[in-house]
Tab-separated table of C-alpha atoms in Angstrom:
chain	number	residue	atom	x	y	z
H	230	MET	CA	8.323	56.841	5.910
H	231	SER	CA	10.565	54.765	3.627
H	232	LYS	CA	8.893	52.818	0.855
H	233	LYS	CA	8.639	49.061	1.314
H	234	HIS	CA	10.066	46.641	-1.238
H	235	VAL	CA	7.314	44.389	-2.622
H	236	ALA	CA	7.850	41.505	-5.055
H	237	VAL	CA	4.894	40.368	-7.137
H	238	VAL	CA	5.592	36.625	-7.427
H	239	MET	CA	4.015	34.956	-10.459
H	240	GLY	CA	4.424	31.935	-12.744
H	241	GLY	CA	4.290	28.455	-11.256
H	242	TYR	CA	4.864	24.871	-12.297
H	243	SER	CA	1.445	24.024	-13.756
H	244	ASP	CA	-0.383	24.868	-16.982
H	245	GLU	CA	-1.885	27.810	-15.132
H	246	TYR	CA	1.352	29.807	-15.219
H	247	LYS	CA	0.115	31.830	-18.235
H	248	VAL	CA	-2.918	32.983	-16.239
H	249	SER	CA	-0.660	33.762	-13.268
H	250	MET	CA	1.540	35.994	-15.463
H	251	LYS	CA	-1.524	38.033	-16.454
H	252	SER	CA	-2.701	38.199	-12.838
H	253	GLY	CA	0.760	39.287	-11.723
H	254	GLN	CA	0.931	42.025	-14.335
H	255	LEU	CA	-2.381	43.523	-13.142
H	256	ILE	CA	-1.191	43.510	-9.514
H	257	TYR	CA	2.214	44.929	-10.513
H	258	ASP	CA	0.465	47.768	-12.385
H	259	SER	CA	-2.017	48.411	-9.565
H	260	LEU	CA	0.156	48.662	-6.442
H	261	ASP	CA	0.640	52.215	-5.139
H	262	ARG	CA	4.080	53.510	-6.172
H	263	ASP	CA	3.848	56.215	-3.499
H	264	LEU	CA	3.946	53.469	-0.845
H	265	TYR	CA	5.966	50.677	-2.416
H	266	HIS	CA	8.898	49.859	-4.657
H	267	VAL	CA	7.339	47.113	-6.782
H	268	TYR	CA	9.243	44.319	-8.546
H	269	LYS	CA	8.491	41.220	-10.598
H	270	VAL	CA	9.703	37.761	-9.600
H	271	ILE	CA	8.994	34.786	-11.864
H	272	ILE	CA	9.028	31.246	-10.466
H	273	LEU	CA	9.132	28.456	-13.041
H	274	LYS	CA	10.149	24.803	-12.764
H	275	ASP	CA	13.565	25.348	-14.295
H	276	GLU	CA	14.395	28.827	-12.975
H	277	TRP	CA	13.489	31.468	-10.390
H	278	TYR	CA	14.354	34.961	-11.511
H	279	PHE	CA	13.925	38.689	-10.848
H	280	LEU	CA	12.875	40.812	-13.834
H	281	ASP	CA	14.157	44.397	-13.804
H	282	GLU	CA	12.461	47.376	-15.484
H	283	ASN	CA	14.342	46.595	-18.734
H	284	ASP	CA	13.203	42.942	-18.627
H	285	ASN	CA	16.687	41.739	-17.727
H	286	LYS	CA	16.708	38.512	-15.702
H	287	LYS	CA	18.642	38.104	-12.448
H	288	PRO	CA	18.591	34.803	-10.539
H	289	ILE	CA	16.825	34.597	-7.173
H	290	ASN	CA	19.018	33.406	-4.313
H	291	LYS	CA	16.934	30.567	-2.873
H	292	GLY	CA	18.826	30.722	0.429
H	293	ASP	CA	16.988	33.892	1.453
H	294	PHE	CA	14.832	34.809	-1.589
H	295	SER	CA	17.025	37.836	-2.366
H	296	VAL	CA	18.446	39.142	-5.637
H	297	THR	CA	21.852	40.712	-6.297
H	298	LEU	CA	21.508	43.940	-8.284
H	299	ASN	CA	24.015	45.480	-10.729
H	300	ASN	CA	25.800	47.381	-7.939
H	301	ASN	CA	26.363	44.054	-6.131
H	302	GLU	CA	23.813	45.140	-3.519
H	303	ALA	CA	21.464	42.403	-2.277
H	304	LEU	CA	17.775	43.310	-2.443
H	305	LYS	CA	15.561	41.666	0.165
H	306	PHE	CA	11.798	42.030	-0.144
H	307	ASP	CA	9.694	43.329	2.733
H	308	ALA	CA	6.753	41.331	1.383
H	309	CYS	CA	5.979	38.967	-1.491
H	310	PHE	CA	2.616	39.239	-3.244
H	311	ASN	CA	1.902	35.596	-4.091
H	312	ILE	CA	-0.218	35.283	-7.208
H	313	ILE	CA	0.854	31.822	-8.410
H	314	HIS	CA	-2.103	29.619	-9.348
H	315	GLY	CA	-1.620	25.900	-8.757
H	316	THR	CA	1.681	24.477	-7.559
H	317	PRO	CA	3.870	25.676	-5.806
H	318	GLY	CA	2.047	28.879	-4.806
H	319	GLU	CA	-1.451	27.579	-4.072
H	320	ASN	CA	-0.714	24.241	-2.425
H	321	GLY	CA	1.506	25.351	0.481
H	322	ILE	CA	4.939	24.492	-0.923
H	323	LEU	CA	6.041	28.095	-1.450
H	324	GLN	CA	4.469	29.224	1.830
H	325	ALA	CA	6.363	26.549	3.791
H	326	TYR	CA	9.625	27.657	2.160
H	327	TRP	CA	8.942	31.333	2.899
H	328	ASP	CA	8.057	30.489	6.508
H	329	ALA	CA	11.370	28.623	6.855
H	330	ILE	CA	13.452	31.601	5.671
H	331	GLY	CA	11.374	34.284	7.435
H	332	GLN	CA	9.936	35.896	4.287
H	333	LYS	CA	6.595	37.707	4.670
H	334	TYR	CA	3.927	37.023	2.028
H	335	THR	CA	0.302	37.689	1.135
H	336	GLY	CA	-2.571	35.239	1.297
H	337	CYS	CA	-3.177	32.283	3.543
H	338	ASP	CA	-0.583	30.256	5.393
H	339	PHE	CA	0.985	26.909	4.506
H	340	TYR	CA	-1.686	24.767	6.205
H	341	GLN	CA	-4.706	26.510	4.643
H	342	SER	CA	-3.063	26.407	1.206
H	343	ALA	CA	-2.279	22.694	1.426
H	344	LEU	CA	-5.729	21.854	2.817
H	345	THR	CA	-7.812	23.822	0.311
H	346	PHE	CA	-5.799	22.432	-2.620
H	347	ASN	CA	-7.022	18.991	-1.544
H	348	LYS	CA	-10.708	18.923	-2.494
H	349	LYS	CA	-11.559	15.763	-0.521
H	350	ASP	CA	-10.023	17.025	2.721
H	351	THR	CA	-11.532	20.510	2.355
H	352	LEU	CA	-15.048	19.136	1.889
H	353	ALA	CA	-14.559	16.694	4.796
H	354	VAL	CA	-13.544	19.533	7.142
H	355	LEU	CA	-16.353	21.822	5.978
H	356	SER	CA	-18.980	19.092	6.403
H	357	LYS	CA	-18.291	19.371	10.152
H	358	TYR	CA	-19.432	22.995	9.912
H	359	GLY	CA	-22.696	22.096	8.194
H	360	ILE	CA	-21.617	22.909	4.651
H	361	PRO	CA	-23.012	20.313	2.216
H	362	SER	CA	-21.277	18.894	-0.866
H	363	ALA	CA	-21.931	16.236	-3.521
H	364	LYS	CA	-21.736	12.513	-2.742
H	365	SER	CA	-18.352	11.219	-3.865
H	366	VAL	CA	-15.987	8.273	-4.273
H	367	TYR	CA	-12.261	8.801	-3.684
H	368	LEU	CA	-9.684	6.721	-5.568
H	369	ARG	CA	-5.895	6.496	-5.679
H	370	LYS	CA	-3.989	5.577	-8.834
H	371	GLY	CA	-3.652	1.815	-9.133
H	372	GLU	CA	-6.748	0.983	-7.063
H	373	ASN	CA	-9.413	-1.265	-8.522
H	374	ILE	CA	-12.284	0.681	-10.116
H	375	ASN	CA	-15.640	-1.046	-9.756
H	376	VAL	CA	-17.662	0.776	-12.403
H	377	ASP	CA	-20.999	-0.861	-11.531
H	378	GLU	CA	-20.691	-0.046	-7.808
H	379	ILE	CA	-19.709	3.567	-8.463
H	380	VAL	CA	-22.558	4.176	-10.913
H	381	GLU	CA	-25.084	2.509	-8.593
H	382	TYR	CA	-23.934	4.722	-5.677
H	383	LEU	CA	-23.649	8.048	-7.531
H	384	ASN	CA	-25.979	7.580	-10.535
H	385	LEU	CA	-25.393	9.095	-13.969
H	386	PRO	CA	-24.339	11.613	-15.078
H	387	LEU	CA	-21.394	12.102	-12.734
H	388	PHE	CA	-18.149	14.083	-12.622
H	389	VAL	CA	-14.599	12.772	-12.463
H	390	LYS	CA	-11.939	15.220	-11.318
H	391	PRO	CA	-8.378	15.289	-9.972
H	392	ASN	CA	-8.347	15.707	-6.193
H	393	GLN	CA	-5.510	18.225	-6.270
H	394	SER	CA	-5.506	20.349	-9.390
H	395	GLY	CA	-6.524	23.900	-10.098
H	396	SER	CA	-8.534	25.499	-12.864
H	397	SER	CA	-10.786	22.635	-13.895
H	398	LEU	CA	-7.936	20.720	-15.551
H	399	GLY	CA	-8.612	16.997	-16.020
H	400	ILE	CA	-12.350	17.151	-15.254
H	401	SER	CA	-14.857	15.064	-17.247
H	402	LYS	CA	-18.625	14.785	-17.193
H	403	VAL	CA	-19.583	11.122	-17.605
H	404	LYS	CA	-23.019	10.350	-19.068
H	405	GLU	CA	-22.560	6.676	-19.949
H	406	LYS	CA	-21.125	3.873	-17.826
H	407	SER	CA	-18.740	3.001	-20.682
H	408	GLU	CA	-17.075	6.458	-20.399
H	409	LEU	CA	-16.033	6.163	-16.761
H	410	ILE	CA	-12.667	4.402	-17.096
H	411	ALA	CA	-11.461	6.819	-19.807
H	412	ALA	CA	-12.494	9.775	-17.602
H	413	THR	CA	-10.495	8.404	-14.659
H	414	GLU	CA	-7.433	8.100	-16.922
H	415	ILE	CA	-7.742	11.779	-17.901
H	416	ALA	CA	-8.010	12.813	-14.234
H	417	PHE	CA	-5.087	10.598	-13.189
H	418	LYS	CA	-2.866	12.481	-15.682
H	419	GLU	CA	-3.256	15.541	-13.423
H	420	ASP	CA	-3.051	13.848	-10.009
H	421	ASP	CA	-2.512	10.465	-8.326
H	422	GLU	CA	-5.812	10.904	-6.439
H	423	ILE	CA	-9.218	11.517	-7.986
H	424	LEU	CA	-12.780	12.250	-6.887
H	425	ILE	CA	-15.861	10.876	-8.621
H	426	GLU	CA	-18.837	13.021	-7.663
H	427	SER	CA	-22.577	12.852	-8.112
H	428	PHE	CA	-24.025	15.379	-10.552
H	429	LEU	CA	-25.650	18.380	-8.885
H	430	ASP	CA	-28.275	19.766	-11.238
H	431	GLY	CA	-28.420	23.467	-10.455
H	432	MET	CA	-26.913	26.908	-10.978
H	433	GLU	CA	-23.161	27.256	-10.512
H	434	VAL	CA	-22.029	30.347	-8.637
H	435	SER	CA	-18.567	31.653	-7.863
H	436	VAL	CA	-18.235	33.604	-4.608
H	437	GLY	CA	-15.343	35.931	-3.845
H	438	VAL	CA	-14.528	36.213	-0.129
H	439	ILE	CA	-11.663	38.245	1.354
H	440	ASP	CA	-10.639	39.755	4.657
H	441	PHE	CA	-10.624	43.485	4.045
H	442	LYS	CA	-9.616	45.953	6.744
H	443	GLY	CA	-10.183	43.379	9.471
H	444	GLU	CA	-13.560	42.114	8.280
H	445	THR	CA	-14.552	39.016	6.273
H	446	ILE	CA	-16.600	40.255	3.331
H	447	VAL	CA	-18.291	38.649	0.339
H	448	LEU	CA	-17.201	40.632	-2.716
H	449	GLY	CA	-19.914	39.205	-4.902
H	450	ILE	CA	-21.815	36.185	-6.183
H	451	THR	CA	-21.260	35.495	-9.868
H	452	GLU	CA	-23.539	33.195	-11.848
H	453	ILE	CA	-21.656	30.944	-14.263
H	454	VAL	CA	-23.411	30.081	-17.528
H	455	PRO	CA	-20.925	27.883	-19.440
H	456	GLN	CA	-21.246	27.407	-23.187
H	457	ASN	CA	-19.626	24.002	-22.647
H	458	GLU	CA	-21.106	21.159	-20.576
H	459	PHE	CA	-19.642	22.652	-17.398
H	460	PHE	CA	-17.230	25.347	-16.140
H	461	ASP	CA	-14.069	23.760	-17.543
H	462	TYR	CA	-10.671	25.353	-18.315
H	463	GLU	CA	-11.893	26.777	-21.628
H	464	ALA	CA	-14.977	28.263	-19.988
H	465	LYS	CA	-12.933	29.677	-17.112
H	466	TYR	CA	-10.032	31.215	-19.009
H	467	GLU	CA	-10.853	31.341	-22.707
H	468	GLY	CA	-14.205	33.101	-22.621
H	469	ALA	CA	-16.438	30.073	-23.202
H	470	SER	CA	-18.871	31.120	-20.477
H	471	GLU	CA	-21.149	33.961	-19.505
H	472	GLU	CA	-20.452	35.365	-16.043
H	473	ILE	CA	-23.277	37.371	-14.512
H	474	THR	CA	-22.594	39.509	-11.418
H	475	PRO	CA	-24.630	39.702	-9.280
H	476	ALA	CA	-26.142	36.251	-9.824
H	477	ARG	CA	-29.843	36.104	-10.692
H	478	ILE	CA	-31.004	34.743	-7.346
H	479	ASP	CA	-33.472	36.020	-4.770
H	480	ILE	CA	-32.499	37.903	-1.600
H	481	GLU	CA	-33.028	34.913	0.692
H	482	THR	CA	-30.771	32.665	-1.430
H	483	THR	CA	-28.199	35.464	-1.708
H	484	LYS	CA	-28.031	35.745	2.088
H	485	ARG	CA	-27.724	31.957	2.459
H	486	VAL	CA	-24.849	31.793	-0.059
H	487	GLU	CA	-23.069	34.745	1.578
H	488	GLU	CA	-23.418	33.214	5.043
H	489	ILE	CA	-22.106	29.788	3.963
H	490	ALA	CA	-19.235	31.284	1.922
H	491	LYS	CA	-18.145	33.375	4.948
H	492	ARG	CA	-18.533	30.392	7.271
H	493	ALA	CA	-16.328	28.274	4.993
H	494	TYR	CA	-13.676	31.018	4.838
H	495	ASN	CA	-13.616	31.598	8.593
H	496	SER	CA	-13.885	27.903	9.507
H	497	LEU	CA	-10.727	27.177	7.517
H	498	GLY	CA	-8.856	30.116	9.084
H	499	MET	CA	-8.407	31.727	5.684
H	500	SER	CA	-6.681	34.975	4.795
H	501	GLY	CA	-6.362	36.887	1.529
H	502	PHE	CA	-8.219	36.308	-1.718
H	503	SER	CA	-10.503	33.317	-2.117
H	504	ARG	CA	-13.064	32.196	-4.643
H	505	SER	CA	-15.440	29.402	-3.710
H	506	GLU	CA	-17.532	27.458	-6.191
H	507	PHE	CA	-21.034	26.244	-5.303
H	508	ILE	CA	-23.949	24.569	-7.063
H	509	LEU	CA	-27.343	25.920	-5.955
H	510	MET	CA	-30.058	23.260	-5.773
H	511	ASP	CA	-33.447	24.180	-4.306
H	512	GLY	CA	-31.856	27.281	-2.783
H	513	ILE	CA	-29.163	25.282	-0.962
H	514	PRO	CA	-25.474	25.920	-1.834
H	515	TYR	CA	-23.408	22.734	-2.258
H	516	MET	CA	-19.676	23.381	-2.029
H	517	LEU	CA	-17.457	22.234	-4.910
H	518	GLU	CA	-14.096	23.725	-3.959
H	519	MET	CA	-12.254	26.770	-2.658
H	520	ASN	CA	-9.476	28.489	-4.598
H	521	THR	CA	-7.016	30.417	-2.417
H	522	ASN	CA	-5.207	32.129	-5.301
H	523	PRO	CA	-7.903	32.665	-7.930
H	524	GLY	CA	-7.277	34.265	-11.302
H	525	PHE	CA	-6.685	38.008	-11.086
H	526	SER	CA	-6.368	39.125	-14.687
H	527	PRO	CA	-8.666	42.011	-15.771
H	528	ALA	CA	-11.211	39.465	-17.090
H	529	SER	CA	-11.188	37.330	-13.921
H	530	ILE	CA	-14.172	37.015	-11.608
H	531	LEU	CA	-12.631	38.452	-8.417
H	532	PRO	CA	-11.565	41.823	-9.915
H	533	GLN	CA	-15.000	42.083	-11.590
H	534	GLN	CA	-16.703	41.495	-8.234
H	535	ALA	CA	-14.449	44.016	-6.461
H	536	LYS	CA	-15.320	46.665	-9.059
H	537	ILE	CA	-19.056	46.131	-8.523
H	538	TYR	CA	-18.572	46.051	-4.724
H	539	GLY	CA	-16.789	49.415	-4.964
H	540	ILE	CA	-13.261	48.417	-3.957
H	541	SER	CA	-10.565	49.491	-6.423
H	542	ILE	CA	-7.886	47.016	-7.502
H	543	LYS	CA	-5.322	49.388	-5.964
H	544	ASP	CA	-7.039	49.246	-2.551
H	545	LEU	CA	-7.685	45.503	-2.811
H	546	CYS	CA	-4.016	44.762	-3.514
H	547	GLY	CA	-2.735	47.371	-1.049
H	548	ASN	CA	-4.820	45.782	1.717
H	549	GLU	CA	-3.103	42.434	1.045
H	550	VAL	CA	0.372	43.957	1.187
H	551	GLU	CA	-0.335	45.815	4.440
H	552	LYS	CA	-1.569	42.597	6.090
H	553	ALA	CA	1.562	40.784	4.917
H	554	LEU	CA	3.823	43.508	6.306
H	555	GLN	CA	2.148	43.176	9.727
H	556	LYS	CA	2.766	39.413	9.919
H	557	ARG	CA	5.218	38.175	12.471
H	558	ASN	CA	8.233	36.308	11.138
């Protein structure tokens, strides 16, 4: 059996590209060299390039996502392992392009990526499946902001966040009415649409869900204990939080979280890695968001959960590649 050519595609256009590069390196190191020829492809705003084993750059041909090697031979990839966090790899843009040129890739399809990147729409769809979330107000840039009405409806404290942004960028916790306008300005720097949500006073948990060998499984439930006010970018990526796996919750609550996390994953028609964030209040999980390309560096939650579950990184990544290879063009 000839080895398949697999590109680990990392980078991205957002501030998360540094995390993506670490995630990509772990996947690149972990894929089975007995089964695959593994390559690195970096996608940045100003250039898309292939990185050879000597770290020499070669441009990616965007017409068919191929690269021309030193012998003038064109290398086409049998599958792309998408590990870009944020745009364009987590919001459907890259998936739509790959679909158009017939390139196979890991993870969920264009529609699921675009939907889950939009917090408002995701929560609206999941509410139809009985999955609760915080009360919220949705605003577009330029719309009038009635501070008194918003505070009366949601109460204080409350959260202001970009509707479409990964990794807790642009999120503020507002404790005083006078802070609301400034918080919306911070969120609007990340996106033209924002959500203002009621504060859910409970334990935050992060739940890894994947489809592994044909079955939807919960890898683990991780309790998030941020040193900051909430699980912001610093807490998520710079160590300013304690992450406890498994979470310190009773069996009944564990089962409820697992059931709702699986229901959310299956209801959205998901595939590949996912990490969903919930707040537990009185034993009930309230959905915050779903990430379809969560961080995958050695310190990230999903690899930690997989280790405890008993699935090696090699098997976890190999499972994704095999599913991608079986996709129809």
